[in-house]
Each structure stands twice: as structure tokens, then as C-alpha cells.
């Protein structure tokens, strides 16, 4: 009896485990659900890839249709040309260019240039022309610019700024705020200025700065006429002094600071330099930071900045221009 009951109990406890139908059905359902999910994911991935393939040519078309002038924020460090190349690379990468389908169109080039060199040690507004906007950059070169410059008294350098080698040191302890303010009038209006040896000016087709870095002997360029619209002392905390300068094209802040130091019977170099305005473009309102260097952001900026340009120079909306001109850089 006990054996019979044990047999019954054992048989009873094993009965659910020996029934294969419910377990097989569950596995089949799970497998079907997994397959369905994978198929759905594959479909989504296929759609996403297709959309990406479609959007790249659309972005490239939009990029090549951009025309006008806008401004970017140049940080300290890179040269203006290096910054322009970085901007161009980001735009081409976003648009998936150059690709075989675009390189076949030899007339389709991304034209881009800047409207006035800003020293590598300086930061601030850099005006950029894109497409047919590159034709407007000449007016930017000759237009007005505004700077905030901090000079250091008592030290002269070969580059006229803090990046160069110290070539001379003179006392400055007797110079007062009134002394500086008293001489600023001499540097206001239409004046003559000798440009620095380390500059983008050229001799025999080569930049003076390049020749200087090679150790070649370079003669200073003769003084040339420049214009200073306004010049004021913002702060004086010896040996440092801060100037607010508005000037015309071809003017060098480094030469101004050096000349001020010499006029004060001392010497000086530029410690910090920020371009706050170039033409109608200001650093606070119009200069795009690097995280805004996208096709859509630049298109929006071009639209906003078109109203800043004079009516006679503003670009009219038209079809993208095809040109054989080389890319500006």
C-alpha cells in the first residue's frame, strides 16, 4: 500500500514535466516574437540608412547654394586661414562631400574666404564670405573695425605682442594715466603708421612673417596712411593698459601699442587683443561659435545678416552660381 501510494505520488509529480505540448507552444511563441522584433528593427535600420543616403545629397545641394556674408568667432590659437579650413572641413563632412557623385561636377566648388586677417594670438569677429559672398569681402577689408587691446608697458618684442621674444626692457613706473590719455590724440584721425615686420604683408610674393621666421633680413615697410576713428583708454593698472580702438582697413593694433610705448619714453607690446566689431558684424550678436558651424545655422545666419549689408552690395536670391574659380582660402 505504501509502495502503491509512493508510486502514485511519483507518477503524479512527474505528470506535468512529461507533458511537452505547453512548453513547445511557449518556445514557438517566443521565437515568433523575437523574429518579428528583429524584422521590425531591420526595417527601421533600412529606412534610416535610406533616409541618410537621401539627405546627404540634399545637404550638399543646400551647402553649394549658400551665398552671402556671415561672421564666426575666432578663438586664440589658430590663424585665420587655419580657422577657415576647419570651417570648410566641417561643412564638407556634414554634407558628405566630396563624394564621387559630386567630384564629377567639376564646376561645383565650395567657395569660401575671410574678410580680414586676425592674428593667431587674437580672438573675435572674423567675417566670412561663402559662394558669391566672397565677392563682397573686399569691402570688408577696407571697412571699419573695433578692438579691445591690452598692452604691457616696459617690454618690447620682435612680434610686437606677447608671443614674440623680448628685445628690450625699459622702466615704466613714472607713467601715469594722464600721460597715456594725453598722447592718444596724436594717434587719432588720419595718421601714418609703419606696419610690423611680422605681418601678412608680402615681399617678392612671400609674407614678411614667413621670411622673418626663416631668419632672413627684412626691411621694414615704409609708413603708410591709416585712419583711427576713435581711441580711448579704458583701464590703467601698471604695467597694463586697455584701449578701445575703432580704425579703418590696413591698421595694426600691435604697431599702435608699440608706438604708444615709445611716445611715453618706454616700450610696450600687445598682451591681449579682441576684435569686437568688423563692419556691421559684432562679436556678441553675429559671430557664430564653432558648435554652430552647421549648414542650417549658417543658412539662418546668412538670412539674418543680409539686412546688415548696404542695399547696393547685398546679394539677390538666385540659383546657385556655377563657376570655374578656385576655392578661396
Tab-separated table of C-alpha atoms in Angstrom:
chain	number	residue	atom	x	y	z
A	1	UNK	CA	0.000	0.000	0.000
A	2	UNK	CA	2.807	2.309	0.911
A	3	UNK	CA	4.590	1.306	-2.267
A	4	UNK	CA	1.444	1.838	-4.294
A	5	UNK	CA	0.926	5.307	-2.719
A	6	UNK	CA	4.575	6.144	-3.371
A	7	UNK	CA	4.114	5.074	-6.962
A	8	UNK	CA	1.019	7.207	-7.313
A	9	UNK	CA	2.749	10.249	-5.780
A	10	UNK	CA	5.796	9.815	-8.001
A	11	UNK	CA	3.653	9.368	-11.070
A	12	UNK	CA	1.524	12.369	-10.128
A	13	UNK	CA	4.556	14.660	-9.539
A	14	UNK	CA	6.131	13.743	-12.854
A	15	UNK	CA	2.993	14.202	-14.974
A	16	UNK	CA	3.358	17.998	-15.578
A	17	UNK	CA	7.049	17.648	-16.555
A	18	UNK	CA	6.297	14.895	-19.086
A	19	UNK	CA	3.687	16.975	-20.944
A	20	UNK	CA	5.598	18.527	-23.860
A	21	UNK	CA	2.782	20.492	-25.537
A	22	UNK	CA	2.632	23.642	-23.312
A	23	UNK	CA	6.447	24.058	-23.293
A	24	UNK	CA	6.767	23.683	-27.069
A	25	UNK	CA	3.993	26.189	-27.663
A	26	UNK	CA	5.695	28.749	-25.397
A	27	UNK	CA	9.009	28.383	-27.202
A	28	UNK	CA	7.336	28.746	-30.548
A	29	UNK	CA	5.583	31.918	-29.403
A	30	UNK	CA	8.817	33.382	-28.018
A	31	UNK	CA	10.699	32.550	-31.220
A	32	UNK	CA	7.992	34.148	-33.319
A	33	UNK	CA	8.048	37.318	-31.192
A	34	UNK	CA	11.845	37.571	-31.423
A	35	UNK	CA	11.786	37.089	-35.181
A	36	UNK	CA	9.112	39.760	-35.502
A	37	UNK	CA	11.134	42.212	-33.404
A	38	UNK	CA	14.275	41.566	-35.416
A	39	UNK	CA	12.406	42.057	-38.649
A	40	UNK	CA	10.977	45.340	-37.382
A	41	UNK	CA	14.424	46.522	-36.271
A	42	UNK	CA	15.892	45.600	-39.648
A	43	UNK	CA	13.129	47.532	-41.379
A	44	UNK	CA	13.802	50.610	-39.237
A	45	UNK	CA	17.543	50.340	-39.888
A	46	UNK	CA	16.887	50.029	-43.621
A	47	UNK	CA	14.648	53.107	-43.561
A	48	UNK	CA	17.221	55.081	-41.537
A	49	UNK	CA	20.019	54.171	-43.909
A	50	UNK	CA	17.884	55.081	-46.899
A	51	UNK	CA	16.987	58.438	-45.345
A	52	UNK	CA	20.689	59.121	-44.625
A	53	UNK	CA	21.572	58.345	-48.241
A	54	UNK	CA	18.875	60.718	-49.435
A	55	UNK	CA	19.747	63.531	-47.005
A	56	UNK	CA	23.468	63.792	-47.875
A	57	UNK	CA	22.905	64.909	-51.485
A	58	UNK	CA	20.217	67.277	-50.238
A	59	UNK	CA	22.655	68.786	-47.731
A	60	UNK	CA	25.336	69.061	-50.411
A	61	UNK	CA	22.925	70.888	-52.691
A	62	UNK	CA	21.977	73.245	-49.893
A	63	UNK	CA	25.623	73.875	-48.998
A	64	UNK	CA	26.567	74.757	-52.580
A	65	UNK	CA	23.575	77.108	-52.821
A	66	UNK	CA	24.680	79.219	-49.830
A	67	UNK	CA	25.746	82.737	-50.808
A	68	UNK	CA	26.419	85.752	-48.650
A	69	UNK	CA	28.460	87.062	-45.754
A	70	UNK	CA	28.337	85.989	-42.110
A	71	UNK	CA	30.658	86.066	-39.078
A	72	UNK	CA	32.329	83.440	-36.926
A	73	UNK	CA	34.033	83.651	-33.539
A	74	UNK	CA	37.765	83.058	-33.919
A	75	UNK	CA	39.428	81.799	-30.717
A	76	UNK	CA	43.062	82.375	-29.761
A	77	UNK	CA	45.470	79.915	-31.336
A	78	UNK	CA	44.710	79.167	-34.984
A	79	UNK	CA	45.491	81.561	-37.812
A	80	UNK	CA	42.600	82.985	-39.811
A	81	UNK	CA	43.454	80.646	-42.704
A	82	UNK	CA	43.563	77.598	-40.420
A	83	UNK	CA	40.197	78.511	-38.956
A	84	UNK	CA	38.729	78.893	-42.429
A	85	UNK	CA	39.997	75.441	-43.414
A	86	UNK	CA	38.482	73.969	-40.237
A	87	UNK	CA	35.125	75.584	-41.070
A	88	UNK	CA	35.236	74.281	-44.626
A	89	UNK	CA	36.112	70.740	-43.498
A	90	UNK	CA	33.198	70.663	-41.048
A	91	UNK	CA	30.730	71.775	-43.725
A	92	UNK	CA	32.005	69.307	-46.319
A	93	UNK	CA	31.910	66.472	-43.778
A	94	UNK	CA	28.335	67.299	-42.805
A	95	UNK	CA	27.273	67.271	-46.450
A	96	UNK	CA	29.180	64.083	-47.231
A	97	UNK	CA	31.427	65.856	-49.735
A	98	UNK	CA	33.431	65.295	-51.719
A	99	UNK	CA	31.873	62.066	-52.943
A	100	UNK	CA	32.106	60.509	-56.433
A	101	UNK	CA	28.759	61.924	-57.494
A	102	UNK	CA	29.889	65.459	-56.571
A	103	UNK	CA	33.501	65.338	-57.745
A	104	UNK	CA	32.226	64.584	-61.250
A	105	UNK	CA	30.696	68.057	-61.275
A	106	UNK	CA	33.951	69.956	-61.674
A	107	UNK	CA	32.193	73.318	-61.811
A	108	UNK	CA	30.616	72.783	-58.417
A	109	UNK	CA	33.092	74.110	-55.839
A	110	UNK	CA	32.634	75.442	-52.344
A	111	UNK	CA	33.972	78.987	-52.451
A	112	UNK	CA	34.783	80.443	-49.054
A	113	UNK	CA	37.076	83.229	-47.822
A	114	UNK	CA	37.538	85.691	-44.967
A	115	UNK	CA	37.395	89.481	-44.929
A	116	UNK	CA	40.467	90.401	-42.913
A	117	UNK	CA	43.253	88.512	-41.146
A	118	UNK	CA	43.124	88.290	-37.359
A	119	UNK	CA	46.405	87.450	-35.598
A	120	UNK	CA	46.713	83.905	-34.261
A	121	UNK	CA	47.096	85.321	-30.735
A	122	UNK	CA	43.913	87.365	-31.130
A	123	UNK	CA	40.260	86.392	-30.846
A	124	UNK	CA	36.995	87.873	-32.010
A	125	UNK	CA	34.927	88.545	-35.118
A	126	UNK	CA	36.081	87.031	-38.410
A	127	UNK	CA	33.849	87.894	-41.362
A	128	UNK	CA	33.402	85.030	-43.830
A	129	UNK	CA	32.095	85.068	-47.376
A	130	UNK	CA	30.601	81.959	-48.947
A	131	UNK	CA	29.566	81.383	-52.557
A	132	UNK	CA	29.032	84.683	-54.350
A	133	UNK	CA	29.503	86.390	-50.977
A	134	UNK	CA	33.277	86.087	-51.463
A	135	UNK	CA	32.968	88.979	-53.928
A	136	UNK	CA	31.887	91.258	-51.084
A	137	UNK	CA	34.946	90.641	-48.922
A	138	UNK	CA	36.970	93.478	-50.458
A	139	UNK	CA	34.641	95.981	-48.848
A	140	UNK	CA	35.150	94.228	-45.502
A	141	UNK	CA	38.921	94.569	-45.799
A	142	UNK	CA	38.657	98.333	-46.165
A	143	UNK	CA	35.770	98.789	-43.717
A	144	UNK	CA	35.916	99.836	-40.070
A	145	UNK	CA	36.911	97.500	-37.251
A	146	UNK	CA	36.791	97.789	-33.481
A	147	UNK	CA	39.190	96.250	-30.973
A	148	UNK	CA	39.772	95.956	-27.250
A	149	UNK	CA	43.531	95.752	-26.744
A	150	UNK	CA	45.525	95.263	-23.549
A	151	UNK	CA	49.117	96.470	-23.721
A	152	UNK	CA	52.025	95.833	-21.388
A	153	UNK	CA	54.455	98.671	-20.700
A	154	UNK	CA	58.170	98.125	-20.185
A	155	UNK	CA	58.698	95.256	-22.655
A	156	UNK	CA	59.232	95.219	-26.417
A	157	UNK	CA	59.157	92.042	-28.520
A	158	UNK	CA	60.116	91.195	-32.091
A	159	UNK	CA	56.480	90.421	-32.989
A	160	UNK	CA	55.122	93.433	-31.032
A	161	UNK	CA	52.950	91.080	-28.981
A	162	UNK	CA	53.368	88.576	-26.139
A	163	UNK	CA	54.125	85.667	-28.494
A	164	UNK	CA	57.494	87.092	-29.516
A	165	UNK	CA	60.950	87.274	-27.971
A	166	UNK	CA	61.670	90.178	-25.636
A	167	UNK	CA	64.057	92.544	-27.408
A	168	UNK	CA	64.070	95.482	-24.997
A	169	UNK	CA	63.028	96.436	-21.482
A	170	UNK	CA	62.582	99.961	-20.139
A	171	UNK	CA	61.214	101.478	-16.918
A	172	UNK	CA	57.556	102.497	-16.809
A	173	UNK	CA	57.000	103.308	-13.118
A	174	UNK	CA	56.677	107.062	-13.703
A	175	UNK	CA	53.994	106.760	-16.390
A	176	UNK	CA	50.537	107.900	-15.240
A	177	UNK	CA	47.035	107.527	-16.618
A	178	UNK	CA	47.091	111.209	-17.550
A	179	UNK	CA	50.287	110.639	-19.554
A	180	UNK	CA	48.626	107.953	-21.655
A	181	UNK	CA	45.406	109.897	-22.179
A	182	UNK	CA	47.439	112.965	-23.133
A	183	UNK	CA	49.129	111.309	-26.115
A	184	UNK	CA	46.183	109.387	-27.572
A	185	UNK	CA	45.154	112.377	-29.665
A	186	UNK	CA	48.398	112.004	-31.642
A	187	UNK	CA	47.209	108.591	-32.795
A	188	UNK	CA	43.665	109.626	-33.748
A	189	UNK	CA	42.416	110.628	-37.197
A	190	UNK	CA	44.392	110.225	-40.422
A	191	UNK	CA	47.924	109.224	-39.406
A	192	UNK	CA	50.987	107.472	-40.814
A	193	UNK	CA	51.849	104.033	-39.477
A	194	UNK	CA	54.755	101.632	-40.048
A	195	UNK	CA	53.384	98.060	-40.229
A	196	UNK	CA	55.105	95.348	-38.129
A	197	UNK	CA	57.709	93.057	-39.655
A	198	UNK	CA	55.713	90.022	-38.543
A	199	UNK	CA	52.685	90.580	-40.754
A	200	UNK	CA	50.798	89.251	-43.758
A	201	UNK	CA	52.319	91.937	-45.993
A	202	UNK	CA	54.432	90.451	-48.759
A	203	UNK	CA	57.861	90.891	-50.288
A	204	UNK	CA	58.596	89.169	-53.593
A	205	UNK	CA	55.403	87.158	-53.191
A	206	UNK	CA	56.205	85.892	-49.684
A	207	UNK	CA	54.818	87.040	-46.350
A	208	UNK	CA	57.142	89.118	-44.226
A	209	UNK	CA	56.350	86.897	-41.224
A	210	UNK	CA	57.481	83.817	-43.175
A	211	UNK	CA	60.748	85.477	-44.134
A	212	UNK	CA	61.335	86.578	-40.530
A	213	UNK	CA	60.787	83.063	-39.197
A	214	UNK	CA	63.411	81.791	-41.630
A	215	UNK	CA	65.883	84.204	-40.126
A	216	UNK	CA	66.160	86.341	-43.256
A	217	UNK	CA	66.888	90.044	-43.015
A	218	UNK	CA	63.736	92.007	-43.747
A	219	UNK	CA	63.488	95.757	-44.075
A	220	UNK	CA	60.510	97.496	-42.541
A	221	UNK	CA	57.832	98.656	-44.935
A	222	UNK	CA	57.547	102.436	-45.266
A	223	UNK	CA	54.925	104.253	-43.215
A	224	UNK	CA	51.526	104.361	-44.889
A	225	UNK	CA	48.340	106.342	-44.284
A	226	UNK	CA	45.748	104.774	-41.963
A	227	UNK	CA	42.679	106.029	-40.143
A	228	UNK	CA	41.734	105.850	-36.457
A	229	UNK	CA	38.119	106.897	-35.881
A	230	UNK	CA	38.194	106.713	-32.091
A	231	UNK	CA	40.746	105.829	-29.420
A	232	UNK	CA	40.216	105.815	-25.659
A	233	UNK	CA	41.850	104.449	-22.530
A	234	UNK	CA	39.521	102.043	-20.732
A	235	UNK	CA	41.748	100.921	-17.866
A	236	UNK	CA	45.235	101.541	-16.491
A	237	UNK	CA	46.809	99.233	-13.934
A	238	UNK	CA	50.598	99.451	-14.422
A	239	UNK	CA	52.159	97.918	-16.333
A	240	UNK	CA	48.914	97.079	-18.164
A	241	UNK	CA	46.646	99.455	-20.060
A	242	UNK	CA	43.473	98.689	-22.039
A	243	UNK	CA	42.443	100.575	-25.175
A	244	UNK	CA	39.182	100.770	-27.132
A	245	UNK	CA	40.101	101.352	-30.784
A	246	UNK	CA	37.974	101.869	-33.884
A	247	UNK	CA	40.001	102.030	-37.064
A	248	UNK	CA	39.943	101.562	-40.820
A	249	UNK	CA	41.485	98.895	-43.000
A	250	UNK	CA	45.216	98.201	-43.006
A	251	UNK	CA	45.650	99.328	-39.401
A	252	UNK	CA	47.817	97.331	-36.976
A	253	UNK	CA	46.966	97.399	-33.268
A	254	UNK	CA	50.404	95.954	-32.485
A	255	UNK	CA	52.092	98.928	-34.133
A	256	UNK	CA	49.809	101.315	-32.252
A	257	UNK	CA	50.656	99.841	-28.848
A	258	UNK	CA	54.362	99.798	-29.684
A	259	UNK	CA	54.232	103.438	-30.831
A	260	UNK	CA	52.406	104.465	-27.648
A	261	UNK	CA	55.116	102.859	-25.528
A	262	UNK	CA	57.797	104.678	-27.487
A	263	UNK	CA	55.942	108.003	-27.201
A	264	UNK	CA	55.926	107.522	-23.419
A	265	UNK	CA	59.738	107.097	-23.441
A	266	UNK	CA	59.330	103.401	-22.678
A	267	UNK	CA	58.237	100.425	-24.766
A	268	UNK	CA	55.157	98.198	-24.968
A	269	UNK	CA	53.675	95.097	-26.571
A	270	UNK	CA	50.162	93.668	-27.021
A	271	UNK	CA	49.158	91.209	-24.300
A	272	UNK	CA	45.529	90.556	-25.311
A	273	UNK	CA	43.591	91.503	-28.449
A	274	UNK	CA	39.903	91.049	-29.230
A	275	UNK	CA	38.131	92.237	-32.368
A	276	UNK	CA	34.645	93.154	-31.179
A	277	UNK	CA	33.299	94.519	-34.465
A	278	UNK	CA	34.010	94.319	-38.171
A	279	UNK	CA	31.809	96.383	-40.419
A	280	UNK	CA	28.231	95.807	-39.228
A	281	UNK	CA	29.095	92.454	-37.588
A	282	UNK	CA	29.583	92.370	-33.811
A	283	UNK	CA	31.088	89.677	-31.616
A	284	UNK	CA	28.093	89.426	-29.273
A	285	UNK	CA	25.280	89.477	-31.836
A	286	UNK	CA	26.556	87.881	-35.027
A	287	UNK	CA	29.705	85.749	-34.549
A	288	UNK	CA	28.895	82.022	-34.680
A	289	UNK	CA	30.782	79.821	-32.178
A	290	UNK	CA	32.230	76.582	-33.523
A	291	UNK	CA	29.308	74.444	-32.309
A	292	UNK	CA	27.108	76.488	-34.663
A	293	UNK	CA	29.183	75.810	-37.771
A	294	UNK	CA	26.481	73.753	-39.450
A	295	UNK	CA	24.799	74.177	-42.810
A	296	UNK	CA	21.438	75.076	-41.246
A	297	UNK	CA	22.908	77.526	-38.717
A	298	UNK	CA	24.963	79.284	-41.380
A	299	UNK	CA	21.956	79.464	-43.717
A	300	UNK	CA	19.974	81.102	-40.930
A	301	UNK	CA	22.827	83.489	-40.159
A	302	UNK	CA	23.128	84.472	-43.829
A	303	UNK	CA	19.430	85.302	-43.855
A	304	UNK	CA	19.731	87.445	-40.733
A	305	UNK	CA	22.939	89.174	-41.818
A	306	UNK	CA	21.696	90.071	-45.300
A	307	UNK	CA	19.883	93.064	-43.801
A	308	UNK	CA	23.173	94.381	-42.376
A	309	UNK	CA	24.767	94.879	-45.783
A	310	UNK	CA	24.224	98.021	-47.889
A	311	UNK	CA	21.472	97.626	-50.455
A	312	UNK	CA	23.885	98.101	-53.354
A	313	UNK	CA	26.115	95.228	-52.188
A	314	UNK	CA	23.508	92.831	-50.808
A	315	UNK	CA	23.162	89.632	-52.804
A	316	UNK	CA	19.898	88.950	-54.546
A	317	UNK	CA	18.426	85.491	-54.221
A	318	UNK	CA	19.111	83.446	-57.309
A	319	UNK	CA	20.005	79.978	-58.437
A	320	UNK	CA	23.328	78.572	-57.224
A	321	UNK	CA	26.142	80.032	-59.261
A	322	UNK	CA	28.372	77.714	-61.217
A	323	UNK	CA	31.945	78.902	-61.519
A	324	UNK	CA	35.377	77.692	-62.509
A	325	UNK	CA	37.024	79.922	-59.928
A	326	UNK	CA	39.267	78.121	-57.424
A	327	UNK	CA	38.229	77.781	-53.813
A	328	UNK	CA	39.304	80.755	-51.733
A	329	UNK	CA	41.260	80.128	-48.576
